[in-house]
Amino acid sequence: MRKVRVIFLIILTGSLLIWENRLFSQSYPFREYTVGDGLPQSQSTGIYQDSRGYLWILTKNGLSLFDGVEFVNFFKKDGLDLNTINDVFEDSDGNIYAISQNGLSKFNGRKFTYYPPPAGQKKIDYAGGYNPGIEGDILLLGLPADSKKGRLISFENGKYTDYSAKFINLDTTDIKSCEYDYTSNEFFILDKFGYAYTWKNDILKRISDLNFTNIVYENGKIGLLAQGIRFHYSKNRLVRIPEKSSSEWPWDLENSKFEPADFFSILTRKSDVLKNTPYDMITSYIVDNESNVWIGTEQNFFRLISTAFSSFSSSNGLIKNIWSLSQDKKGHIWFGSLYGDLQEYDGKQFHLRNDYKPLFKSGVGFFKGSRMMSDGDVYFSTNQGVLIWDGKSFSRLKGIPEDSQVCCIYEDPVNKCVLVSTHVGLFKFDDEVVTEYKEFNDESLGVIEGIVSCGNGKYWLSGHKGLMLFDEKQTIHVTDSVLPQSLTYTLDFDSHGGLWVTSEEGLFYKNSNSAKFIHGLPETANQPANSLIVMDSSYLLVGRTTDICIINLEKFYAKASDYFKIYDKSDGFSGYDCLDNGIIKDGKGRILILTSGGVDVLDPKYLKINRFPPGTYIKSVEAVTDSLTWEIINDPSLFYNRNQELSLKRDQSTIRISFIGISTTNPEKVTYQYRLSGYEEKWSAPGKGRKAVYEKLPPGNYSFQVKAFNADGIGMEQPAEISFRIKPALWQTIMFKSIVFLLIIAATILSTLKLMKYRVQIKAEKSRLQAELSQLHMGSVLKQFDPHFTFNVLSSVGSLIMKGEKELAYEYLLKLSALLRTVVSDGSAIIKPLSEELDFVRGYCEVQKLRFKERFNWSLNVDKNVDLQIEVPKLTIQIFVENAIKHGIEPRIGGGRVDIGVQNIGTGLEIRIIDNGIGRAAAIAGKSSGTGNGIKLITRLFAQMNTGNNELATVELFDHVDINNKPSGTEVRIFIPDSYSFGFN
């Protein structure tokens, strides 16, 4: 599709003038792209779309390649002759050229190459380029400095020649603009006097005596504008295009095919709709191959998101803080403000109404829930009852307390009775009879927000305390495992009799034949919903926090998975926080949606599925370098979709592949699936990511494939693909592996002989190691009962005898002898059952208790789930208990205690010895710490045994401090894993 140049600005602005007939005071959603989004400069001077779907944006300081999501910018440093580009075009081979006033630059897929004119050639300002296939490969529109006359310049094989000089008719023509009709292979020329010509077979032929102001090529047809009349030229005939009615929309922008009449309008005045927008500085525009309108301005770059959505807001003249929305019988729309303003919109402009205010003593505020009744009267919900507009004057509904805040107004479609919900109760108006139901307030059954009749005088009510069935006599609160029990809002029946309810927890549905509710949307998509409206027999619209959801009822009841579609900001819905009871359908079939920011308008007839699949391309293949950065390894020609098979080195096994699916209708919602054939056969889950990373790929042949799907799930059947091969290293080749295999066999034979010898050595080493461990343990044992301890025991016995306490002395000797007998009875054993070790510790503590009396206390706690037959190193616990008594308790004034605990934790046995002694630092300072050989021996013992285990036993010591940070004791933790072995296997 060719670019519409700046000189055709009149066409676009005139089209926008016709838009005003539909826009009136509404705004259509545009996506603005700024320098912050990646645009090289804010002043856009031209737009071009190439055959791949990429957009080229010309600015006053740089050229940008845009795929709908990301900008890639080019400047002089990237091969352009100038940063200011006059035009971009594509030749018949798909190559991209940029034109500056100094000539052509060709794009190789990554950067440009500039082709300067030959030395000595006089300056020519090049304005535009074409690839008409007439003799020279490319024709340029140029303005030579000497003649100031527009001429055609030929460019072929890097050389420029004056094409106009070859033909006398062209040589004398001052060319203003030109276009090429690729269908008829005719070149169209417009001279400075406004005459239009065709150039074919070296013949210049004037097509009319009219003076034309513009010429344009769009969708295979040439269009011209003369004296306010639009024409198209086809089959040697100039055909006038009939004027369209000014009340009609000029073109269906969602349609991918256009008639010539759809593109031209006349600029008669500056459109009012452009006064407060940046579009009054339009410099260029394009209608792309998906029928999207892109606009370049002096202030950034814009895309018309959708013609299905528009909005009323304060920028269009709408009052602020709208909380009430309704339509009257004339088709006028009424907007009520929370702060008391009331505005009428007649389809062209807003009118502020103040004639209702005398009906109220103080300021009134409009609330959600207004409604047009069957007789055409409009009932406005306010914070002071109901205000009525009958088409001529205002009045107030009698029968409701004047200070009542109205939340919902409902008219029974059968008996025409009216139900009005307020914060003080529910009121029913049946002819002249008013019935009040005071229980519907937040202190009782809850304020009602939604009402719908289910026939026979029964109603479904939704409100602050959930859903209820009401028959004017009794109220049944609906309890359901799925349905929320509070904060339910708007509800209604669809054409199939199904009941839909909105709530803080999402949308819920109940079939007419079922008593149970289900989620109206998949739980992952079921966001909080405030309002809904049955659009027609086939569709339901739900207003949510940041979007709207349209449900296709036929698909829903057929249990199709794609029964709903969500429209958010990227689709053109600009509102947020849809308000409950805030959706209406006007007389033209449009849906008006009340939101916190204003009123959004949906025209359903312009909602269409985008059948145009994304153009899917692989942008680059990168590999990780030695410095852990990404390096592009593909050839630049990959941009032109020229298949190439890459050959990667063995160390380029971590790669990143970037890809793009170009869908200009809603680029933010394009999704992808990909796979790497030769590595994986399953396609990835759909996602929006545009890169795939593979790490440490083995040598081999691979083919990366990617599929792109537009916002409506439409994609190409044939994926984009690129193949590559990762070369094997020398040691990964078959020959190398064969040699290694033979060497392994030889080494195995030699190793077997050495292994037999080694096993003999290992057996001798194990015997030596066991002897060493026995010596270590015996050394530990001998250290436990040092002479000092034995002397103290014997002295204590002697003292008892001198005091005449013979029985106590005898008991003391018996306990001591039992301990000594245990130590020396089996000196060769290194380990013993935990039960025997604990018995020894008990005996030892009892001896120390006899020695120190009240100055020493102790405890031993063993969890019930501890296996007492588990093996532990002999006397291990006793060494730390003795150490605690000797160096922690004995120096302490007043004595102390030792607590021993044994328990299973995680995957092992934990033994804790805790004392409340003077601490290690004080013991060292007071020289009461001893030699420490006992602890060293135990540590060496475990260190030796840890060498034969995968999981290690540990011995840890911790110092305790009191609240004043002073030492208050020592703790020893011994951990022995369940899988621990004290053997030598």
PDB file of N, CA and C in Angstrom, residues 33 41 78 101 130 149 215 235 334 344 348 557 758 796 843 882 971 973 979:
ATOM      1  N   TYR A  33       1.428   8.044  20.256  1.00  0.00           N
ATOM      2  CA  TYR A  33       2.807   7.575  20.367  1.00  0.00           C
ATOM      3  C   TYR A  33       3.720   8.788  20.458  1.00  0.00           C
ATOM      4  N   GLN A  41      11.386  11.629  17.078  1.00  0.00           N
ATOM      5  CA  GLN A  41      11.125  13.053  17.203  1.00  0.00           C
ATOM      6  C   GLN A  41       9.632  13.276  17.081  1.00  0.00           C
ATOM      7  N   ASP A  78      23.364   5.691  10.945  1.00  0.00           N
ATOM      8  CA  ASP A  78      22.904   4.384  10.462  1.00  0.00           C
ATOM      9  C   ASP A  78      22.887   4.301   8.945  1.00  0.00           C
ATOM     10  N   GLN A 101      16.733  15.055   0.359  1.00  0.00           N
ATOM     11  CA  GLN A 101      16.866  16.016  -0.740  1.00  0.00           C
ATOM     12  C   GLN A 101      18.130  15.771  -1.549  1.00  0.00           C
ATOM     13  N   TYR A 130       9.362   6.295  -6.897  1.00  0.00           N
ATOM     14  CA  TYR A 130       8.400   5.332  -7.407  1.00  0.00           C
ATOM     15  C   TYR A 130       9.139   4.217  -8.122  1.00  0.00           C
ATOM     16  N   LYS A 149      12.332  23.366 -11.807  1.00  0.00           N
ATOM     17  CA  LYS A 149      11.194  22.713 -12.453  1.00  0.00           C
ATOM     18  C   LYS A 149      11.184  21.248 -12.032  1.00  0.00           C
ATOM     19  N   ILE A 215      -3.750  14.356  -6.414  1.00  0.00           N
ATOM     20  CA  ILE A 215      -3.796  13.036  -7.034  1.00  0.00           C
ATOM     21  C   ILE A 215      -3.293  12.038  -6.004  1.00  0.00           C
ATOM     22  N   LYS A 235      -9.622   2.690 -16.820  1.00  0.00           N
ATOM     23  CA  LYS A 235      -9.878   2.265 -18.200  1.00  0.00           C
ATOM     24  C   LYS A 235     -10.045   3.468 -19.136  1.00  0.00           C
ATOM     25  N   TRP A 334     -29.713  12.289  28.949  1.00  0.00           N
ATOM     26  CA  TRP A 334     -29.647  13.137  30.140  1.00  0.00           C
ATOM     27  C   TRP A 334     -28.522  12.634  31.047  1.00  0.00           C
ATOM     28  N   GLU A 344     -28.759  18.055  29.339  1.00  0.00           N
ATOM     29  CA  GLU A 344     -29.501  17.384  28.273  1.00  0.00           C
ATOM     30  C   GLU A 344     -28.675  17.460  26.988  1.00  0.00           C
ATOM     31  N   LYS A 348     -26.533  16.996  19.270  1.00  0.00           N
ATOM     32  CA  LYS A 348     -25.570  17.912  18.674  1.00  0.00           C
ATOM     33  C   LYS A 348     -24.794  18.690  19.727  1.00  0.00           C
ATOM     34  N   TYR A 557     -24.668 -20.855  25.417  1.00  0.00           N
ATOM     35  CA  TYR A 557     -25.561 -21.990  25.617  1.00  0.00           C
ATOM     36  C   TYR A 557     -25.127 -23.215  24.806  1.00  0.00           C
ATOM     37  N   TYR A 758      44.430 -52.246  44.604  1.00  0.00           N
ATOM     38  CA  TYR A 758      43.964 -51.132  45.446  1.00  0.00           C
ATOM     39  C   TYR A 758      43.052 -51.631  46.575  1.00  0.00           C
ATOM     40  N   SER A 796      35.843 -37.039  99.194  1.00  0.00           N
ATOM     41  CA  SER A 796      34.448 -36.930  99.660  1.00  0.00           C
ATOM     42  C   SER A 796      34.052 -38.154 100.451  1.00  0.00           C
ATOM     43  N   GLY A 843      24.287 -42.262  85.984  1.00  0.00           N
ATOM     44  CA  GLY A 843      25.151 -42.649  87.114  1.00  0.00           C
ATOM     45  C   GLY A 843      26.177 -41.569  87.415  1.00  0.00           C
ATOM     46  N   GLU A 882      30.541 -33.542  81.964  1.00  0.00           N
ATOM     47  CA  GLU A 882      31.628 -33.307  82.917  1.00  0.00           C
ATOM     48  C   GLU A 882      32.238 -31.931  82.698  1.00  0.00           C
ATOM     49  N   GLU A 971      25.744 -23.981  75.779  1.00  0.00           N
ATOM     50  CA  GLU A 971      24.910 -25.034  75.191  1.00  0.00           C
ATOM     51  C   GLU A 971      25.727 -25.812  74.165  1.00  0.00           C
ATOM     52  N   ARG A 973      25.281 -28.726  71.108  1.00  0.00           N
ATOM     53  CA  ARG A 973      24.323 -29.448  70.274  1.00  0.00           C
ATOM     54  C   ARG A 973      25.088 -30.480  69.440  1.00  0.00           C
ATOM     55  N   SER A 979      20.947 -41.614  58.707  1.00  0.00           N
ATOM     56  CA  SER A 979      21.675 -42.518  57.822  1.00  0.00           C
ATOM     57  C   SER A 979      23.149 -42.644  58.206  1.00  0.00           C
TER      58      SER A 979
END
